[in-house]
Short mmCIF file of C-alpha atoms in Angstrom, two decimals:
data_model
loop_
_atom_site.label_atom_id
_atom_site.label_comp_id
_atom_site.label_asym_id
_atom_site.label_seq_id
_atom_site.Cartn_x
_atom_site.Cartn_y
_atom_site.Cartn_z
CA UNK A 114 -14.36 11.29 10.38
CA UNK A 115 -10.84 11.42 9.49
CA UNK A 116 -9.05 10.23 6.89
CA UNK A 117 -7.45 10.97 3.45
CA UNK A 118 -9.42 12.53 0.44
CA UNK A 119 -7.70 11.91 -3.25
CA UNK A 120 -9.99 14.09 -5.92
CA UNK A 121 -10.96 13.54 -8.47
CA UNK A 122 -11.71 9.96 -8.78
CA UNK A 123 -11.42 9.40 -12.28
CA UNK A 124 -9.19 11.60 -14.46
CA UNK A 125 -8.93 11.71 -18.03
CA UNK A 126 -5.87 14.00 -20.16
CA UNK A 127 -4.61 14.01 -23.73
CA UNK A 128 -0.70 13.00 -23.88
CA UNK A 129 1.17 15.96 -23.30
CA UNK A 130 -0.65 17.75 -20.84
CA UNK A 131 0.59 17.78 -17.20
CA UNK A 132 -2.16 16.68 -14.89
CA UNK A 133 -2.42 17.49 -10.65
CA UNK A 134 -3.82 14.76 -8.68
CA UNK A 135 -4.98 16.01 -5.19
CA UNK A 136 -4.56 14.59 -1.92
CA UNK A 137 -6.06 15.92 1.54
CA UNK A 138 -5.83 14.10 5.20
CA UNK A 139 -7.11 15.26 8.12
CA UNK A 140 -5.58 12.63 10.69
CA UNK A 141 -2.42 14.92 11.56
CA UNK A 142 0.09 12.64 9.91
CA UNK A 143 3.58 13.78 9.72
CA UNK A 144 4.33 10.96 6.94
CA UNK A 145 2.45 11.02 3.09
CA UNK A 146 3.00 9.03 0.01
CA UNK A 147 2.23 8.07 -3.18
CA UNK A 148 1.86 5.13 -4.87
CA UNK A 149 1.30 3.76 -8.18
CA UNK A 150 -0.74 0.82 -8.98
CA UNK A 151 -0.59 -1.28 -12.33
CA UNK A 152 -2.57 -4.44 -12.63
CA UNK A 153 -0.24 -7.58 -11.56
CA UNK A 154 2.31 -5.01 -10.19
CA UNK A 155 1.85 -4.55 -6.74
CA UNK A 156 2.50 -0.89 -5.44
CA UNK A 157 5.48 1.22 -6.36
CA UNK A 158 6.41 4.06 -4.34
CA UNK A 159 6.77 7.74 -6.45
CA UNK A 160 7.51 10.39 -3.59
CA UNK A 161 7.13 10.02 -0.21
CA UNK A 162 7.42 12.91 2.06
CA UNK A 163 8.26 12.90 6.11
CA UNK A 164 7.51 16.33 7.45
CA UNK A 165 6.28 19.59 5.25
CA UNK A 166 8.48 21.43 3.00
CA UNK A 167 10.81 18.51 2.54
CA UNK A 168 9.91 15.23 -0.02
CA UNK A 169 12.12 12.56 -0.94
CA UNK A 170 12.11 10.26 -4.51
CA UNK A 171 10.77 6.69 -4.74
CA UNK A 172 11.66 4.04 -7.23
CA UNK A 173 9.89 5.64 -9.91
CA UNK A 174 9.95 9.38 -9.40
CA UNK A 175 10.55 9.95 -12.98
CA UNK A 176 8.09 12.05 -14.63
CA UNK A 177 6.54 12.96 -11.39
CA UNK A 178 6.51 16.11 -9.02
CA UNK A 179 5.34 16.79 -5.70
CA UNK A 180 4.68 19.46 -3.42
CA UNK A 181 4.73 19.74 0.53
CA UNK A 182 3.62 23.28 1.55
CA UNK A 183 1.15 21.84 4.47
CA UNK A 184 1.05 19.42 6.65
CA UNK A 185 -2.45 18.43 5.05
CA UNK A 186 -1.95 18.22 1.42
CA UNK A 187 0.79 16.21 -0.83
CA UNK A 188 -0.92 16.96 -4.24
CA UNK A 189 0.82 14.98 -7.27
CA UNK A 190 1.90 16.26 -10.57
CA UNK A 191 1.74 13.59 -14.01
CA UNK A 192 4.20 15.74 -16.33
CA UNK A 193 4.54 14.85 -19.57
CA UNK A 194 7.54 12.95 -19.29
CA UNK A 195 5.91 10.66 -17.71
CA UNK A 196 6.24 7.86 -20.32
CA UNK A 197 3.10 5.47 -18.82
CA UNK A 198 0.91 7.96 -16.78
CA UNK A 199 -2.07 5.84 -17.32
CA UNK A 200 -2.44 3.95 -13.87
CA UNK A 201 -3.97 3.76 -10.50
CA UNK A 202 -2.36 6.42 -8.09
CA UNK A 203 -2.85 6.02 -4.15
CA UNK A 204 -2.09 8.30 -1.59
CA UNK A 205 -1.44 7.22 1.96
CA UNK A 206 -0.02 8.69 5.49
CA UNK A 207 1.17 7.31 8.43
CA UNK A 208 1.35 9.13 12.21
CA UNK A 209 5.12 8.40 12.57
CA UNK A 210 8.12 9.75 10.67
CA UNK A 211 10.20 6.70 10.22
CA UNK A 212 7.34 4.83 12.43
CA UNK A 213 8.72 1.41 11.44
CA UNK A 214 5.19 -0.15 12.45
CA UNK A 215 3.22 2.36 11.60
CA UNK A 216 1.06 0.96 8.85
CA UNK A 217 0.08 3.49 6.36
CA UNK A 218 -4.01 4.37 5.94
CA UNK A 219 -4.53 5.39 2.13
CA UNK A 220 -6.98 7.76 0.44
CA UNK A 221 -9.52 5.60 -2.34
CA UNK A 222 -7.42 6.40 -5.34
CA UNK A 223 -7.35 8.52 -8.50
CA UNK A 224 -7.70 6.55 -11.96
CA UNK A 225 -5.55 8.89 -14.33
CA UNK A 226 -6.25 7.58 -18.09
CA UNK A 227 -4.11 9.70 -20.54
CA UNK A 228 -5.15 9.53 -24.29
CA UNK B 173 17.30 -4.77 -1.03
CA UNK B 174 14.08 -6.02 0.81
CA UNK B 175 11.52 -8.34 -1.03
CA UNK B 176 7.65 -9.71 -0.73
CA UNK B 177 6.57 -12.75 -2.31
CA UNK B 178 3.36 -13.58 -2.62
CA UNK B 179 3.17 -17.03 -4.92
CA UNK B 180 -0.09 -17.50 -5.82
CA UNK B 181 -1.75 -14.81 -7.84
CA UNK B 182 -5.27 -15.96 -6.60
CA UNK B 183 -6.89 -18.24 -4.18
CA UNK B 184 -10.49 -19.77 -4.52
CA UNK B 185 -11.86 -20.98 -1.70
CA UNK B 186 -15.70 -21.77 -0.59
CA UNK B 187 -17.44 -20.15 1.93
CA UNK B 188 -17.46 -21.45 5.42
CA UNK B 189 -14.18 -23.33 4.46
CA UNK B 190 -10.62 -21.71 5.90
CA UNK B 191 -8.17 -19.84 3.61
CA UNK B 192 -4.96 -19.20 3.48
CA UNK B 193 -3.23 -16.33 1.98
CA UNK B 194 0.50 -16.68 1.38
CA UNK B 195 3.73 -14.14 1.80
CA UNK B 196 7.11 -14.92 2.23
CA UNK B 197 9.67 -11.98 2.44
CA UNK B 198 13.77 -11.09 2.58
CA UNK B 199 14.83 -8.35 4.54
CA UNK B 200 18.50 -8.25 6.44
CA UNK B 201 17.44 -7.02 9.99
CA UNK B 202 13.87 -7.64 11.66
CA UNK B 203 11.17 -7.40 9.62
CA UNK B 204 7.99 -5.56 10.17
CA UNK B 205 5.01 -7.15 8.42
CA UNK B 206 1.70 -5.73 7.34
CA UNK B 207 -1.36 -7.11 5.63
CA UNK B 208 -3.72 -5.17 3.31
CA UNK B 209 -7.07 -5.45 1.77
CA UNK B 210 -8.12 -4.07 -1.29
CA UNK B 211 -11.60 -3.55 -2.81
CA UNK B 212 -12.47 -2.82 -6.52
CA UNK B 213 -11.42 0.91 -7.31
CA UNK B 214 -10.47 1.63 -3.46
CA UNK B 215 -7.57 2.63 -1.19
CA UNK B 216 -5.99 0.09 0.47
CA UNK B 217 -7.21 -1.25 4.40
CA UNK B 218 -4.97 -2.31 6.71
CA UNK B 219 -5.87 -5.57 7.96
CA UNK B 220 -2.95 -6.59 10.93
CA UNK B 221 0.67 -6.14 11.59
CA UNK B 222 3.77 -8.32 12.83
CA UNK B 223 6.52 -6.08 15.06
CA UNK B 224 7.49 -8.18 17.77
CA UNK B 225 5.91 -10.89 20.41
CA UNK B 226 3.37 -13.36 19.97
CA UNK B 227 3.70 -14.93 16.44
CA UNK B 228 0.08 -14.83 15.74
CA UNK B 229 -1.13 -11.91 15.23
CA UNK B 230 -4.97 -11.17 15.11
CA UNK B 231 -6.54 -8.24 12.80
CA UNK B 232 -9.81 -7.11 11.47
CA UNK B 233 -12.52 -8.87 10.46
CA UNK B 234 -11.76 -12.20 11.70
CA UNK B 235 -8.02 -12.15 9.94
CA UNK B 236 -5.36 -13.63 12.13
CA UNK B 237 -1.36 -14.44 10.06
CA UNK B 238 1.35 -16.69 11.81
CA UNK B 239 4.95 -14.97 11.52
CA UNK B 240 7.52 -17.64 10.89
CA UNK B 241 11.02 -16.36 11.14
CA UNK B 242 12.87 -19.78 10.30
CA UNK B 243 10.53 -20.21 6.92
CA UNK B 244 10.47 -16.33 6.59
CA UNK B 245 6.92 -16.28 6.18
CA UNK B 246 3.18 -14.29 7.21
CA UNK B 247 0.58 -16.22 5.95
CA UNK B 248 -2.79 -14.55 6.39
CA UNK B 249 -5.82 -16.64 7.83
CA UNK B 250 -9.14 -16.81 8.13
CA UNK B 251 -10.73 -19.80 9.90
CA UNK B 252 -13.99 -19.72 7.75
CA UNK B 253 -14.05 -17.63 5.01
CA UNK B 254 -17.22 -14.91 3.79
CA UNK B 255 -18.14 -14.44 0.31
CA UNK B 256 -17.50 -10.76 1.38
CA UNK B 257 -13.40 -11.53 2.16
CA UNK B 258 -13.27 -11.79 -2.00
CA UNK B 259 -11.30 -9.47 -2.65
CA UNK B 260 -7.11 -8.40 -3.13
CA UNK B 261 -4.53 -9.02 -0.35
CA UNK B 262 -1.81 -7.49 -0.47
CA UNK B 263 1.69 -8.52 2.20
CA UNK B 264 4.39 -5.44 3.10
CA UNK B 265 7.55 -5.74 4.70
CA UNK B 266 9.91 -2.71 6.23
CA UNK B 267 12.98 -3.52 7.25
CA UNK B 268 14.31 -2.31 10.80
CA UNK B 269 17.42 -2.43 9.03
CA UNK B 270 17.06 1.09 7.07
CA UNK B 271 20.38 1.93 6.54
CA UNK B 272 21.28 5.60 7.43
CA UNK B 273 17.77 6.53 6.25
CA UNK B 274 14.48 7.63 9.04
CA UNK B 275 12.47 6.13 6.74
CA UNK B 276 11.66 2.69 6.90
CA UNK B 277 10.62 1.84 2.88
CA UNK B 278 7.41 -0.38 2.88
CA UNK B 279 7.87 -2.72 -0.34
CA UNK B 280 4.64 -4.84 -1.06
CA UNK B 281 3.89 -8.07 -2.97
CA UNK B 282 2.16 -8.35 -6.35
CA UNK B 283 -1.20 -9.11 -4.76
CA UNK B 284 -3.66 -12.38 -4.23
CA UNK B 285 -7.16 -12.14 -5.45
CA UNK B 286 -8.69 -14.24 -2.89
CA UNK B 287 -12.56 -15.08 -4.35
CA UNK B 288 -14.70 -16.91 -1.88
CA UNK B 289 -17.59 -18.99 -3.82
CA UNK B 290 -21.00 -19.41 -2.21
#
């Protein structure tokens, strides 16, 4: 089946480490994101990124890196200037760069907790 | 700037009766809307979609929301609600008004915990 595959699940990391969270589809998107979710906050977009080799900021890129090297994977990197890295992160593609109604399909999430 | 509302954090509703989910939204061209699902500790699940046409839409599992363009609105429906629909709703909006951008930004509301009592 396809889809999109965030690993691990649940992440733990002491404050000041940086921490990679992974994210793999399969359903030839050309579009992938990430969000972050906080309880009562809705989504907020970090990166998104339209075609590989090329990614473009959110509203709250700060303290947050990406990578594009294939088509596939979008992994996300929690530095440590990340102020608040303790959240929900969601990944999510969609089959059309600058698709207006394509809706996005999301992987199940990472929990990051940073102690 | 583009906007969701969604006013009511959460919506309690018994089973077999209908439920309402509500979004309003602000964008400065069209708007393209989108409902979501969300289960404890998931992804997101795309539920329906407003582009153009017919203002009621129909979606998965029974979901159907009106578009209102006058009241700038989607409310999401269901015409008799499952103790299984409990769960978090979330609206999104994209404006076809982008700007100089090819990307169409996707802002979503804060959420409705919809809990459906037996």
């Amino acid at each position: 089946d396809g889809g999109i595959t965030q690993s691990p699940k649940y992440l733990f990391r002491k404050e000041g480490q940086n921490v990679t969270l992974s994210c793999e589809q399969n359903l030839n998107h050309d579009a992938m994101y990430w969000y972050r979710q906080d309880p009562g906050q809705g989504l907020r977009l970090i990166y998104y990124s339209q075609i590989v080799n090329d990614f473009q900021k959110g509203d709250i890129a700060e303290g947050y890196s990406v990578s594009r090297e294939k088509k596939e994977s979008f992994p996300l990197t929690v530095t440590s200037a990340q102020k608040n890295p303790t959240a929900f992160y969601l990944c999510a593609s969609s089959v059309e760069t600058g698709g207006y109604g394509s809706p996005l399909h999301f992987g199940n999430g990472t929990r990051l907790t940073v102690t | 700037a583009q906007s969701v509302a969604q006013p009511e954090d959460q919506v309690n509703v018994a089973e077999g009766n209908p439920l309402t989910v509500k979004c309003t939204y602000s964008v400065s061209g069209n708007p393209y809307l989108f409902w979501y699902v969300q289960y404890p500790n998931r992804g997101l699940q795309f539920l329906l979609k407003y582009i153009t046409g017919d203002n009621l839409v129909k979606g998965s599992y029974g979901f159907e929301a009106e578009f209102n363009k006058s009241q700038t609105s989607f409310h999401l429906k269901k015409p008799s609600a499952l103790v299984s629909d409990s769960a978090l709703y979330f609206c999104a909006v994209r404006d076809s008004n982008a700007g100089g951008t090819s990307y169409g930004k996707l802002t979503f509301g804060q959420g409705t915990i919809l809990t459906v009592h037996p």
